Tab-separated table of N, CA and C in Angstrom:
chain	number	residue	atom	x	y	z
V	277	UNK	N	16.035	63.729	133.177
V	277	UNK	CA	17.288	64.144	132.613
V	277	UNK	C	17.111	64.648	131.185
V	278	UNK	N	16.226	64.152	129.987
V	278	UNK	CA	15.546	64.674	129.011
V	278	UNK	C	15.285	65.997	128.928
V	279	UNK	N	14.271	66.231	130.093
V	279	UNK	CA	13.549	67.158	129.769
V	279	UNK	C	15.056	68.415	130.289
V	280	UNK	N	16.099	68.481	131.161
V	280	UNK	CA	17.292	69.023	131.433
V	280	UNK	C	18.229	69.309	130.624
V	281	UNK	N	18.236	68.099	129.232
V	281	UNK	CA	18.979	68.240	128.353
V	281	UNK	C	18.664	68.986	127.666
V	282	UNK	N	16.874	68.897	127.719
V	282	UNK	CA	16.453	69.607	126.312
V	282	UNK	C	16.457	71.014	126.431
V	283	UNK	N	16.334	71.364	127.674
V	283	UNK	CA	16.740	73.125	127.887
V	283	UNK	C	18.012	73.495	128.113
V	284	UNK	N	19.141	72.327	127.951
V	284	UNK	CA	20.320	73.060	128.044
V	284	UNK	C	20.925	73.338	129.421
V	285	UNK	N	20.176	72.576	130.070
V	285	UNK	CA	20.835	72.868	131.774
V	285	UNK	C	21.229	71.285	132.615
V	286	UNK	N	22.490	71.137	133.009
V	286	UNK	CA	23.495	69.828	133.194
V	286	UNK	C	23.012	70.150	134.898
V	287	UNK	N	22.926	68.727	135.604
V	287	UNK	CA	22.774	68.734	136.443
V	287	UNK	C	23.460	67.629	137.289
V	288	UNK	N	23.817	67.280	138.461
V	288	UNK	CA	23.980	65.953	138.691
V	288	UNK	C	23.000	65.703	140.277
V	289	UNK	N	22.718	64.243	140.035
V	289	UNK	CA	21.624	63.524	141.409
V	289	UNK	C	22.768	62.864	142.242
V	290	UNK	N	22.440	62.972	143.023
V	290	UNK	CA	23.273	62.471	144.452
V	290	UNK	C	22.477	61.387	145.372
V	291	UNK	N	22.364	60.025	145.242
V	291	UNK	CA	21.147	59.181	146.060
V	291	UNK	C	21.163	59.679	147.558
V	292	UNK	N	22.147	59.860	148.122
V	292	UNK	CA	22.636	60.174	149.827
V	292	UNK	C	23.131	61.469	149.949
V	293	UNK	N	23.156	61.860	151.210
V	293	UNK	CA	23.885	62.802	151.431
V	293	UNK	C	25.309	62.442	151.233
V	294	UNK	N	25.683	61.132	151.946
V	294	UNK	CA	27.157	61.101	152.020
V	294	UNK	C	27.914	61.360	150.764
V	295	UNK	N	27.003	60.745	149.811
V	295	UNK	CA	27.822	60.865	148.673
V	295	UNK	C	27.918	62.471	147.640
V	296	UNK	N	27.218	62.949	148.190
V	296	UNK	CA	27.011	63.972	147.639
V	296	UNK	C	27.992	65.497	148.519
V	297	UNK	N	28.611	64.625	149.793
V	297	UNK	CA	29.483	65.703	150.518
V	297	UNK	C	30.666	64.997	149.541
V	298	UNK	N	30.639	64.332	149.383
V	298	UNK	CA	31.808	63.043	148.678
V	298	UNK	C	32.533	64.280	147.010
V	299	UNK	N	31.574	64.257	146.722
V	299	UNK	CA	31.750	64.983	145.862
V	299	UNK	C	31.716	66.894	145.608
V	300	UNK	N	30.914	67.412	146.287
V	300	UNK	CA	30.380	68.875	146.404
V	300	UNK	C	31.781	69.808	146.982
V	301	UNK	N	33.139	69.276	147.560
V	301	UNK	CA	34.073	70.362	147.689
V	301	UNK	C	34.845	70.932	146.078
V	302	UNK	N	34.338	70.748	145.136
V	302	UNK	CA	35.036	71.387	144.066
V	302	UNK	C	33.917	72.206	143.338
V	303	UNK	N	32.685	72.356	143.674
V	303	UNK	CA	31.419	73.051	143.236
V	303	UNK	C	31.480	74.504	143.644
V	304	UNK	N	31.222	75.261	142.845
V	304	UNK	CA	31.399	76.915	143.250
V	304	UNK	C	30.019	76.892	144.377
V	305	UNK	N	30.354	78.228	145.404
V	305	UNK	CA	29.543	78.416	145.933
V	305	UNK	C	28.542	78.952	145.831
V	306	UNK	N	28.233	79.514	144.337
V	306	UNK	CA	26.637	79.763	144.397
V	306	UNK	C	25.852	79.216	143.380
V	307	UNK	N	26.512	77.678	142.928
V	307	UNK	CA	25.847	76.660	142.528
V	307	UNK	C	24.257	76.388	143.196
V	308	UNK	N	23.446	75.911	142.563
V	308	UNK	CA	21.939	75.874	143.073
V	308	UNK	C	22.171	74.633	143.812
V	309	UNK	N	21.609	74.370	145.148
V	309	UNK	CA	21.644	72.885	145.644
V	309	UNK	C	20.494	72.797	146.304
V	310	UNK	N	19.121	71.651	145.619
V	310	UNK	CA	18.271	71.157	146.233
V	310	UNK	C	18.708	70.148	147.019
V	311	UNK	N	18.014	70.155	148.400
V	311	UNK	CA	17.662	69.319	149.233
V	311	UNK	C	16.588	68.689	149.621
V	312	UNK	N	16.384	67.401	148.796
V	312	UNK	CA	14.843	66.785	149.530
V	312	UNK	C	14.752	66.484	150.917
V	313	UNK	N	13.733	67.103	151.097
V	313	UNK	CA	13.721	66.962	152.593
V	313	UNK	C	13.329	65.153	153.102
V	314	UNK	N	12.547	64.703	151.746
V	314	UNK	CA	12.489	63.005	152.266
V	314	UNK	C	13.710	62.251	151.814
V	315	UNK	N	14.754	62.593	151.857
V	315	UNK	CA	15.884	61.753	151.379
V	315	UNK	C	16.092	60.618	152.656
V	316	UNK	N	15.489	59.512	152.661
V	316	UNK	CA	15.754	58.876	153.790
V	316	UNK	C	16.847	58.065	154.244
V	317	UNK	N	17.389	57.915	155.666
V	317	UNK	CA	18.274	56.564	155.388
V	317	UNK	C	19.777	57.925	155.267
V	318	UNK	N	19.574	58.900	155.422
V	318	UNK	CA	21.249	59.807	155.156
V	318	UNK	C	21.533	60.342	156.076
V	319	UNK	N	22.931	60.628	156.369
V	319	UNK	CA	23.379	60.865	156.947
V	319	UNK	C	24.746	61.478	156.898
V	320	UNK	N	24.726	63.030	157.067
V	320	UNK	CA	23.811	63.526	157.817
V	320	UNK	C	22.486	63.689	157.010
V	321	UNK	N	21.540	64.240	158.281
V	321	UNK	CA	19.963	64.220	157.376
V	321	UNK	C	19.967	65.893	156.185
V	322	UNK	N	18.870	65.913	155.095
V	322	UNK	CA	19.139	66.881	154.727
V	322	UNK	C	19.152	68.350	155.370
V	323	UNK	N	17.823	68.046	156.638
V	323	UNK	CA	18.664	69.547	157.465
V	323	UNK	C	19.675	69.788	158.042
V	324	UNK	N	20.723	68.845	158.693
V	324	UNK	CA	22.094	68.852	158.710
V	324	UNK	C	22.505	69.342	157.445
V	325	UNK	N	22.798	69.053	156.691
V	325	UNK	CA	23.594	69.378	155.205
V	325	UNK	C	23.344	70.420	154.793
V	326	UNK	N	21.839	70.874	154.922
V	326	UNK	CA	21.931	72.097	154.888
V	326	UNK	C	22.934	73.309	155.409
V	327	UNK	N	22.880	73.120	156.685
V	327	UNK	CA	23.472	73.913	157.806
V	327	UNK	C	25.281	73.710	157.008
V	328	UNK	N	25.455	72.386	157.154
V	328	UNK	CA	27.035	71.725	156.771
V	328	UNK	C	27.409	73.117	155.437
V	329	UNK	N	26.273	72.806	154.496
V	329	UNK	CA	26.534	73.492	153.382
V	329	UNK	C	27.029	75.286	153.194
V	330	UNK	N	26.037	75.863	153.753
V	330	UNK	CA	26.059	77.086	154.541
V	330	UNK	C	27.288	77.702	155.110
V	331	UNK	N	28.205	76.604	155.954
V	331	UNK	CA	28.781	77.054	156.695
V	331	UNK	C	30.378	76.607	155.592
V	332	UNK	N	30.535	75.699	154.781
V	332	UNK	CA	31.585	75.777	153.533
V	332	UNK	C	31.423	76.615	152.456
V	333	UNK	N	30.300	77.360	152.588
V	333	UNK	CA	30.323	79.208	151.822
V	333	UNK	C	29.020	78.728	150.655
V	334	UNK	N	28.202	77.453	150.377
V	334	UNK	CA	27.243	77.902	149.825
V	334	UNK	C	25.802	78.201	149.636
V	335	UNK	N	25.655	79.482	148.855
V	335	UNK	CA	24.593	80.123	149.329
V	335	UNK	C	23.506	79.948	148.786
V	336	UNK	N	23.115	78.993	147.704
V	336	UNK	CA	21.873	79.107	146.871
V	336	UNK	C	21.225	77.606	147.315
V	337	UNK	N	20.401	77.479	148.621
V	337	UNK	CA	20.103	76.516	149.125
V	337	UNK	C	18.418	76.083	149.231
V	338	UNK	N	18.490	75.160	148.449
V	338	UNK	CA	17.072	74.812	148.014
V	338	UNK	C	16.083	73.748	148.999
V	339	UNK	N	15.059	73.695	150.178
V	339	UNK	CA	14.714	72.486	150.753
V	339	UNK	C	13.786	72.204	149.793
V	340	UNK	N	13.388	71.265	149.375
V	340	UNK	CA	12.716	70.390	148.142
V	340	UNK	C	11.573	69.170	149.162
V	341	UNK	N	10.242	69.010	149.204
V	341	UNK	CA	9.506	68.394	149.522
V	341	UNK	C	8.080	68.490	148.721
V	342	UNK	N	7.615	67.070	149.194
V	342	UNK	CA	6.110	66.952	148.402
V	342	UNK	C	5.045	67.275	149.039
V	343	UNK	N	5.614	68.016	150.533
V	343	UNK	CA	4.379	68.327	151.192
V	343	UNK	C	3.960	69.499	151.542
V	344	UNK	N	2.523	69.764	151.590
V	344	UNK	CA	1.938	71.832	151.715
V	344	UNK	C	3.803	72.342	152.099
V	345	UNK	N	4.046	73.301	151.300
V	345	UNK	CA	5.097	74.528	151.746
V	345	UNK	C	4.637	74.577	152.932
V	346	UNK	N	3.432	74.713	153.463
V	346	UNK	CA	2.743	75.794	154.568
V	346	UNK	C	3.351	75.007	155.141
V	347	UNK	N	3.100	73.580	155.316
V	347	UNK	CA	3.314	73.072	156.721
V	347	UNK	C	4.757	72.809	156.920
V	348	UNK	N	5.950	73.672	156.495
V	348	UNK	CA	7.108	73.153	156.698
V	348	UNK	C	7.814	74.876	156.965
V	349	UNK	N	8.663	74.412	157.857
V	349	UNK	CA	8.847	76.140	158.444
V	349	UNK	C	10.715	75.685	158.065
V	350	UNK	N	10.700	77.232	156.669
V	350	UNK	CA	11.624	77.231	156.285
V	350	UNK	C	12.804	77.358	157.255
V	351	UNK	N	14.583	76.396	156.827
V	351	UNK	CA	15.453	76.697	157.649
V	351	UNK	C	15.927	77.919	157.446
V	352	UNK	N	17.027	78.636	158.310
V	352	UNK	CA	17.842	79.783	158.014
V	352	UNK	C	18.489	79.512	157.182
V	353	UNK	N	18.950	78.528	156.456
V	353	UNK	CA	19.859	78.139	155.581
V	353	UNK	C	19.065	78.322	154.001
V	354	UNK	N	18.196	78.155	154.365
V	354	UNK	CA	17.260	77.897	153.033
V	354	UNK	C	17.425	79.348	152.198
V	355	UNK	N	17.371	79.239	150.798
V	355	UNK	CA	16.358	80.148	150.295
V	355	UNK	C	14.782	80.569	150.160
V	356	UNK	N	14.692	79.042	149.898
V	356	UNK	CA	13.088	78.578	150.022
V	356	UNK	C	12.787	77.615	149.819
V	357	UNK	N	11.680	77.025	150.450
V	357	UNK	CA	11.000	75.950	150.236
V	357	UNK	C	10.293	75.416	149.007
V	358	UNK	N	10.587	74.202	148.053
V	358	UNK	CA	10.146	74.439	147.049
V	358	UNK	C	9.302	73.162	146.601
V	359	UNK	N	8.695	72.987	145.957
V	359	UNK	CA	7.973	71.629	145.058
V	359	UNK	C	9.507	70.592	144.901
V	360	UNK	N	9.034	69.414	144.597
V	360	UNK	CA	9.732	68.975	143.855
V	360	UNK	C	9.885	68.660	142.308
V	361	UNK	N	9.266	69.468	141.582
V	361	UNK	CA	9.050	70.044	140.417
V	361	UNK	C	10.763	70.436	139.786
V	362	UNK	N	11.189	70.043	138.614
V	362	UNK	CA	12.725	70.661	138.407
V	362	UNK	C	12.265	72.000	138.306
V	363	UNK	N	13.294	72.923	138.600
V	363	UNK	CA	13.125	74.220	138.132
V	363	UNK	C	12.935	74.569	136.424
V	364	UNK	N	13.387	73.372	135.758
V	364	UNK	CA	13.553	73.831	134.476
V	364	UNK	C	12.521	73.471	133.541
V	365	UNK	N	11.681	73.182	134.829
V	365	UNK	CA	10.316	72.810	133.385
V	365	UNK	C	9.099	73.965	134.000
């Protein structure tokens, strides 16, 4: 969250999916939204939410994992597959 502040870019973490549908209907739709793909224990899972997301109009959809890109075959929903690296460092 430091290193977010220190460039000036506000973010918020969501532990679950649920809670994060809980909150996400007042977010514009081309807000950035990572999805770890190991978010365990949610429901729906993050490739559900993906799809969920997509289909309530938003478009800047991030899958987020720690494992080879290669071995993970991006969704249609996705933009891309990414590190879990913040974007802002």
């Amino acid at each position: 969250m430091l290193a977010a502040k220190a460039k000036g870019v506000s973010f918020q973490y969501f532990p679950s999916t649920a809670e994060f549908l809980a909150a996400c209907d007042g977010l514009p739709g081309e807000t950035p939204i990572y999805l770890d793909l190991e978010m365990s224990g949610s429901h729906p899972s993050p490739l559900e939410l993906g799809s969920l997301l997509e289909g309530k109009g938003f478009s800047r959809l991030f899958l987020c994992t720690g494992r080879a890109k290669s071995s993970i075959s991006k969704p249609a929903w996705a933009l891309d597959v990414v590190g879990k690296t913040p974007p802002w460092l």
